[in-house]
């Protein structure tokens, strides 16, 4: 590490990051390398394993991951996911989607990525699991923080990297109803037995307004993951009530064909269910005083918006601007906001298609989706489609930042 004046300037900076999924540890890595004193607080009792696969694509993602020193490690632990196939009710293939179309340049399970970042930072960053921020008081010179469990503390800066339903955003910027835009669909994910014998491939079956996908991402012969997507009005339910989520899913997917009965059987017994609205976050500003939003908390999209890539780029830019500004958060936050906003919005635009892609509303729309993707997957257009998806992921010019 080169010891620059910037490095010493961040040596005086204490930063609290709320959230230890990907955005938080990515920022912790970038700040700790520059000498900042970083604490990451996470509500969950430990690192969350598994989760959905996330992908990186294009030169910007590559440049950022390389600068963080984790590009090779991500490649070593990538899913090596193969093709994904759209099937009919009998399991016969209708459309074959090649891996680069769905999985970018490199794909990794979110939990594996979080683990890589944690391992890289654990000796230089303080991690507090099983706790969360209760109150934040910014007096202009610093932020006083109280926690649900731990003793109160004071930090120079606070970063909300705590996801779509960010507690930090709620405390400082206002209720999430102002910022979270519902996109008319819900998504659920959980493990199922690999009874189809899939090996790094996925199958997708759609009926009007609902879809079931089963995929094997890690080559484990016994285990696969199910993804359920359905069109819906906004539901009123407790986000932490797994029993209620299971009842909603059982009701919405009752009578659906293909492998759905086996998937619902696995749903009944799972104790690890992800269930959320497909939504986007749109805030007026990413910073207020000494508090800043990063990743899904500030510009999230539940799926399809390259959210992990945007979060990692955001972490790179935020830490880099703090280093360039010698720790002056006013200058750094303004630059971060100016540089990341349009980039994040461009990636969000792509995500608006996720629900209708999985669960088109009518049989006619399902047929037209299949036709379009058959065309896009054909050799002449596959390269064009790849460039199209990379355009949003590359829609930012990176500055040189001191390390």
PDB file of N, CA, C and O in Angstrom, residues 4-48:
ATOM      1  N   UNK A   4       0.053   7.704   0.933  1.00  0.00           N
ATOM      2  CA  UNK A   4      -0.102   9.047   0.390  1.00  0.00           C
ATOM      3  C   UNK A   4      -0.736   9.925   1.450  1.00  0.00           C
ATOM      4  O   UNK A   4      -1.213   9.446   2.469  1.00  0.00           O
ATOM      5  N   UNK A   5      -0.755  11.225   1.173  1.00  0.00           N
ATOM      6  CA  UNK A   5      -1.433  12.134   2.107  1.00  0.00           C
ATOM      7  C   UNK A   5      -2.898  11.770   2.219  1.00  0.00           C
ATOM      8  O   UNK A   5      -3.495  11.881   3.267  1.00  0.00           O
ATOM      9  N   UNK A   6      -3.475  11.293   1.113  1.00  0.00           N
ATOM     10  CA  UNK A   6      -4.879  10.896   1.137  1.00  0.00           C
ATOM     11  C   UNK A   6      -5.079   9.762   2.132  1.00  0.00           C
ATOM     12  O   UNK A   6      -6.031   9.724   2.879  1.00  0.00           O
ATOM     13  N   UNK A   7      -4.143   8.822   2.118  1.00  0.00           N
ATOM     14  CA  UNK A   7      -4.235   7.674   3.010  1.00  0.00           C
ATOM     15  C   UNK A   7      -4.256   8.150   4.467  1.00  0.00           C
ATOM     16  O   UNK A   7      -5.083   7.723   5.250  1.00  0.00           O
ATOM     17  N   UNK A   8      -3.367   9.080   4.808  1.00  0.00           N
ATOM     18  CA  UNK A   8      -3.321   9.562   6.190  1.00  0.00           C
ATOM     19  C   UNK A   8      -4.576  10.355   6.537  1.00  0.00           C
ATOM     20  O   UNK A   8      -5.057  10.303   7.662  1.00  0.00           O
ATOM     21  N   UNK A   9      -5.125  11.074   5.545  1.00  0.00           N
ATOM     22  CA  UNK A   9      -6.347  11.846   5.797  1.00  0.00           C
ATOM     23  C   UNK A   9      -7.486  10.916   6.195  1.00  0.00           C
ATOM     24  O   UNK A   9      -8.246  11.209   7.111  1.00  0.00           O
ATOM     25  N   UNK A  10      -7.619   9.767   5.538  1.00  0.00           N
ATOM     26  CA  UNK A  10      -8.695   8.841   5.887  1.00  0.00           C
ATOM     27  C   UNK A  10      -8.385   8.103   7.179  1.00  0.00           C
ATOM     28  O   UNK A  10      -9.278   7.519   7.778  1.00  0.00           O
ATOM     29  N   UNK A  11      -7.135   8.128   7.598  1.00  0.00           N
ATOM     30  CA  UNK A  11      -6.756   7.499   8.869  1.00  0.00           C
ATOM     31  C   UNK A  11      -7.451   8.151  10.061  1.00  0.00           C
ATOM     32  O   UNK A  11      -7.555   7.553  11.127  1.00  0.00           O
ATOM     33  N   UNK A  12      -7.928   9.381   9.892  1.00  0.00           N
ATOM     34  CA  UNK A  12      -8.634  10.051  10.982  1.00  0.00           C
ATOM     35  C   UNK A  12     -10.144   9.833  10.913  1.00  0.00           C
ATOM     36  O   UNK A  12     -10.891  10.324  11.751  1.00  0.00           O
ATOM     37  N   UNK A  13     -10.595   9.113   9.883  1.00  0.00           N
ATOM     38  CA  UNK A  13     -12.028   9.002   9.618  1.00  0.00           C
ATOM     39  C   UNK A  13     -12.613   7.736  10.245  1.00  0.00           C
ATOM     40  O   UNK A  13     -12.112   6.634  10.005  1.00  0.00           O
ATOM     41  N   UNK A  14     -13.677   7.903  11.039  1.00  0.00           N
ATOM     42  CA  UNK A  14     -14.391   6.723  11.566  1.00  0.00           C
ATOM     43  C   UNK A  14     -15.724   6.618  10.836  1.00  0.00           C
ATOM     44  O   UNK A  14     -16.467   7.593  10.728  1.00  0.00           O
ATOM     45  N   UNK A  15     -16.002   5.430  10.304  1.00  0.00           N
ATOM     46  CA  UNK A  15     -17.186   5.231   9.462  1.00  0.00           C
ATOM     47  C   UNK A  15     -17.977   4.029   9.963  1.00  0.00           C
ATOM     48  O   UNK A  15     -17.414   2.945  10.167  1.00  0.00           O
ATOM     49  N   UNK A  16     -19.288   4.226  10.156  1.00  0.00           N
ATOM     50  CA  UNK A  16     -20.184   3.113  10.457  1.00  0.00           C
ATOM     51  C   UNK A  16     -20.920   2.744   9.179  1.00  0.00           C
ATOM     52  O   UNK A  16     -21.525   3.598   8.527  1.00  0.00           O
ATOM     53  N   UNK A  17     -20.873   1.464   8.823  1.00  0.00           N
ATOM     54  CA  UNK A  17     -21.622   0.955   7.673  1.00  0.00           C
ATOM     55  C   UNK A  17     -22.703   0.019   8.199  1.00  0.00           C
ATOM     56  O   UNK A  17     -22.402  -0.940   8.910  1.00  0.00           O
ATOM     57  N   UNK A  18     -23.953   0.297   7.855  1.00  0.00           N
ATOM     58  CA  UNK A  18     -25.048  -0.583   8.247  1.00  0.00           C
ATOM     59  C   UNK A  18     -25.330  -1.538   7.100  1.00  0.00           C
ATOM     60  O   UNK A  18     -25.706  -1.103   6.007  1.00  0.00           O
ATOM     61  N   UNK A  19     -25.114  -2.845   7.332  1.00  0.00           N
ATOM     62  CA  UNK A  19     -25.369  -3.850   6.300  1.00  0.00           C
ATOM     63  C   UNK A  19     -24.122  -4.594   5.881  1.00  0.00           C
ATOM     64  O   UNK A  19     -23.124  -3.973   5.516  1.00  0.00           O
ATOM     65  N   UNK A  20     -24.172  -5.935   5.943  1.00  0.00           N
ATOM     66  CA  UNK A  20     -22.998  -6.757   5.593  1.00  0.00           C
ATOM     67  C   UNK A  20     -23.319  -7.747   4.486  1.00  0.00           C
ATOM     68  O   UNK A  20     -22.838  -8.873   4.495  1.00  0.00           O
ATOM     69  N   UNK A  21     -24.152  -7.324   3.511  1.00  0.00           N
ATOM     70  CA  UNK A  21     -24.421  -8.211   2.379  1.00  0.00           C
ATOM     71  C   UNK A  21     -23.264  -8.102   1.388  1.00  0.00           C
ATOM     72  O   UNK A  21     -22.271  -8.802   1.527  1.00  0.00           O
ATOM     73  N   UNK A  22     -23.337  -7.210   0.412  1.00  0.00           N
ATOM     74  CA  UNK A  22     -22.236  -7.009  -0.531  1.00  0.00           C
ATOM     75  C   UNK A  22     -21.767  -5.554  -0.526  1.00  0.00           C
ATOM     76  O   UNK A  22     -20.576  -5.265  -0.413  1.00  0.00           O
ATOM     77  N   UNK A  23     -22.715  -4.613  -0.639  1.00  0.00           N
ATOM     78  CA  UNK A  23     -22.351  -3.188  -0.719  1.00  0.00           C
ATOM     79  C   UNK A  23     -21.513  -2.764   0.482  1.00  0.00           C
ATOM     80  O   UNK A  23     -20.478  -2.102   0.330  1.00  0.00           O
ATOM     81  N   UNK A  24     -21.943  -3.154   1.702  1.00  0.00           N
ATOM     82  CA  UNK A  24     -21.237  -2.755   2.929  1.00  0.00           C
ATOM     83  C   UNK A  24     -19.803  -3.248   2.985  1.00  0.00           C
ATOM     84  O   UNK A  24     -18.863  -2.450   3.115  1.00  0.00           O
ATOM     85  N   UNK A  25     -19.579  -4.564   2.875  1.00  0.00           N
ATOM     86  CA  UNK A  25     -18.205  -5.071   2.884  1.00  0.00           C
ATOM     87  C   UNK A  25     -17.357  -4.572   1.708  1.00  0.00           C
ATOM     88  O   UNK A  25     -16.143  -4.401   1.849  1.00  0.00           O
ATOM     89  N   UNK A  26     -17.992  -4.315   0.537  1.00  0.00           N
ATOM     90  CA  UNK A  26     -17.233  -3.768  -0.604  1.00  0.00           C
ATOM     91  C   UNK A  26     -16.708  -2.375  -0.252  1.00  0.00           C
ATOM     92  O   UNK A  26     -15.549  -2.040  -0.530  1.00  0.00           O
ATOM     93  N   UNK A  27     -17.548  -1.555   0.382  1.00  0.00           N
ATOM     94  CA  UNK A  27     -17.094  -0.228   0.803  1.00  0.00           C
ATOM     95  C   UNK A  27     -16.055  -0.350   1.916  1.00  0.00           C
ATOM     96  O   UNK A  27     -15.048   0.375   1.920  1.00  0.00           O
ATOM     97  N   UNK A  28     -16.285  -1.279   2.859  1.00  0.00           N
ATOM     98  CA  UNK A  28     -15.326  -1.477   3.956  1.00  0.00           C
ATOM     99  C   UNK A  28     -13.942  -1.805   3.411  1.00  0.00           C
ATOM    100  O   UNK A  28     -12.932  -1.279   3.887  1.00  0.00           O
ATOM    101  N   UNK A  29     -13.891  -2.653   2.383  1.00  0.00           N
ATOM    102  CA  UNK A  29     -12.609  -3.014   1.758  1.00  0.00           C
ATOM    103  C   UNK A  29     -11.939  -1.779   1.161  1.00  0.00           C
ATOM    104  O   UNK A  29     -10.747  -1.515   1.388  1.00  0.00           O
ATOM    105  N   UNK A  30     -12.711  -0.991   0.420  1.00  0.00           N
ATOM    106  CA  UNK A  30     -12.155   0.198  -0.230  1.00  0.00           C
ATOM    107  C   UNK A  30     -11.718   1.266   0.770  1.00  0.00           C
ATOM    108  O   UNK A  30     -10.746   1.982   0.532  1.00  0.00           O
ATOM    109  N   UNK A  31     -12.440   1.405   1.879  1.00  0.00           N
ATOM    110  CA  UNK A  31     -12.072   2.409   2.891  1.00  0.00           C
ATOM    111  C   UNK A  31     -10.901   1.945   3.748  1.00  0.00           C
ATOM    112  O   UNK A  31      -9.990   2.723   4.048  1.00  0.00           O
ATOM    113  N   UNK A  32     -10.926   0.677   4.166  1.00  0.00           N
ATOM    114  CA  UNK A  32      -9.865   0.160   5.043  1.00  0.00           C
ATOM    115  C   UNK A  32      -8.507   0.214   4.355  1.00  0.00           C
ATOM    116  O   UNK A  32      -7.489   0.493   4.986  1.00  0.00           O
ATOM    117  N   UNK A  33      -8.480  -0.019   3.037  1.00  0.00           N
ATOM    118  CA  UNK A  33      -7.222   0.068   2.281  1.00  0.00           C
ATOM    119  C   UNK A  33      -6.636   1.466   2.340  1.00  0.00           C
ATOM    120  O   UNK A  33      -5.443   1.660   2.125  1.00  0.00           O
ATOM    121  N   UNK A  34      -7.496   2.447   2.587  1.00  0.00           N
ATOM    122  CA  UNK A  34      -7.035   3.837   2.621  1.00  0.00           C
ATOM    123  C   UNK A  34      -6.911   4.349   4.050  1.00  0.00           C
ATOM    124  O   UNK A  34      -6.833   5.548   4.275  1.00  0.00           O
ATOM    125  N   UNK A  35      -6.952   3.423   5.009  1.00  0.00           N
ATOM    126  CA  UNK A  35      -6.632   3.781   6.378  1.00  0.00           C
ATOM    127  C   UNK A  35      -7.794   4.174   7.266  1.00  0.00           C
ATOM    128  O   UNK A  35      -7.599   4.471   8.446  1.00  0.00           O
ATOM    129  N   UNK A  36      -9.039   4.199   6.731  1.00  0.00           N
ATOM    130  CA  UNK A  36     -10.183   4.599   7.560  1.00  0.00           C
ATOM    131  C   UNK A  36     -10.468   3.538   8.624  1.00  0.00           C
ATOM    132  O   UNK A  36     -10.170   2.361   8.436  1.00  0.00           O
ATOM    133  N   UNK A  37     -11.060   3.982   9.745  1.00  0.00           N
ATOM    134  CA  UNK A  37     -11.485   3.061  10.802  1.00  0.00           C
ATOM    135  C   UNK A  37     -12.954   2.717  10.554  1.00  0.00           C
ATOM    136  O   UNK A  37     -13.824   3.582  10.655  1.00  0.00           O
ATOM    137  N   UNK A  38     -13.200   1.472  10.198  1.00  0.00           N
ATOM    138  CA  UNK A  38     -14.532   1.079   9.712  1.00  0.00           C
ATOM    139  C   UNK A  38     -15.178   0.061  10.650  1.00  0.00           C
ATOM    140  O   UNK A  38     -14.543  -0.911  11.070  1.00  0.00           O
ATOM    141  N   UNK A  39     -16.464   0.305  10.963  1.00  0.00           N
ATOM    142  CA  UNK A  39     -17.289  -0.651  11.706  1.00  0.00           C
ATOM    143  C   UNK A  39     -18.477  -1.023  10.831  1.00  0.00           C
ATOM    144  O   UNK A  39     -19.127  -0.148  10.249  1.00  0.00           O
ATOM    145  N   UNK A  40     -18.745  -2.320  10.691  1.00  0.00           N
ATOM    146  CA  UNK A  40     -19.907  -2.797   9.934  1.00  0.00           C
ATOM    147  C   UNK A  40     -20.860  -3.457  10.918  1.00  0.00           C
ATOM    148  O   UNK A  40     -20.473  -4.374  11.653  1.00  0.00           O
ATOM    149  N   UNK A  41     -22.103  -2.989  10.955  1.00  0.00           N
ATOM    150  CA  UNK A  41     -23.112  -3.597  11.835  1.00  0.00           C
ATOM    151  C   UNK A  41     -24.135  -4.318  10.963  1.00  0.00           C
ATOM    152  O   UNK A  41     -24.538  -3.810   9.912  1.00  0.00           O
ATOM    153  N   UNK A  42     -24.511  -5.519  11.362  1.00  0.00           N
ATOM    154  CA  UNK A  42     -25.411  -6.361  10.568  1.00  0.00           C
ATOM    155  C   UNK A  42     -26.445  -7.015  11.482  1.00  0.00           C
ATOM    156  O   UNK A  42     -26.089  -7.649  12.465  1.00  0.00           O
ATOM    157  N   UNK A  43     -27.717  -6.848  11.126  1.00  0.00           N
ATOM    158  CA  UNK A  43     -28.814  -7.395  11.931  1.00  0.00           C
ATOM    159  C   UNK A  43     -28.754  -8.926  12.050  1.00  0.00           C
ATOM    160  O   UNK A  43     -29.050  -9.489  13.095  1.00  0.00           O
ATOM    161  N   UNK A  44     -28.395  -9.607  10.967  1.00  0.00           N
ATOM    162  CA  UNK A  44     -28.341 -11.072  10.979  1.00  0.00           C
ATOM    163  C   UNK A  44     -27.243 -11.546  11.941  1.00  0.00           C
ATOM    164  O   UNK A  44     -26.251 -10.848  12.163  1.00  0.00           O
ATOM    165  N   UNK A  45     -27.410 -12.754  12.513  1.00  0.00           N
ATOM    166  CA  UNK A  45     -26.417 -13.245  13.469  1.00  0.00           C
ATOM    167  C   UNK A  45     -25.067 -13.600  12.860  1.00  0.00           C
ATOM    168  O   UNK A  45     -24.060 -13.680  13.550  1.00  0.00           O
ATOM    169  N   UNK A  46     -25.032 -13.818  11.539  1.00  0.00           N
ATOM    170  CA  UNK A  46     -23.755 -14.126  10.876  1.00  0.00           C
ATOM    171  C   UNK A  46     -23.909 -13.829   9.388  1.00  0.00           C
ATOM    172  O   UNK A  46     -24.973 -13.398   8.939  1.00  0.00           O
ATOM    173  N   UNK A  47     -22.844 -14.062   8.631  1.00  0.00           N
ATOM    174  CA  UNK A  47     -22.901 -13.844   7.181  1.00  0.00           C
ATOM    175  C   UNK A  47     -23.965 -14.741   6.574  1.00  0.00           C
ATOM    176  O   UNK A  47     -24.057 -15.919   6.929  1.00  0.00           O
ATOM    177  N   UNK A  48     -24.737 -14.193   5.667  1.00  0.00           N
ATOM    178  CA  UNK A  48     -25.758 -15.021   5.005  1.00  0.00           C
ATOM    179  C   UNK A  48     -25.107 -15.818   3.876  1.00  0.00           C
ATOM    180  O   UNK A  48     -24.491 -15.242   2.994  1.00  0.00           O
TER     181      UNK A  48
END
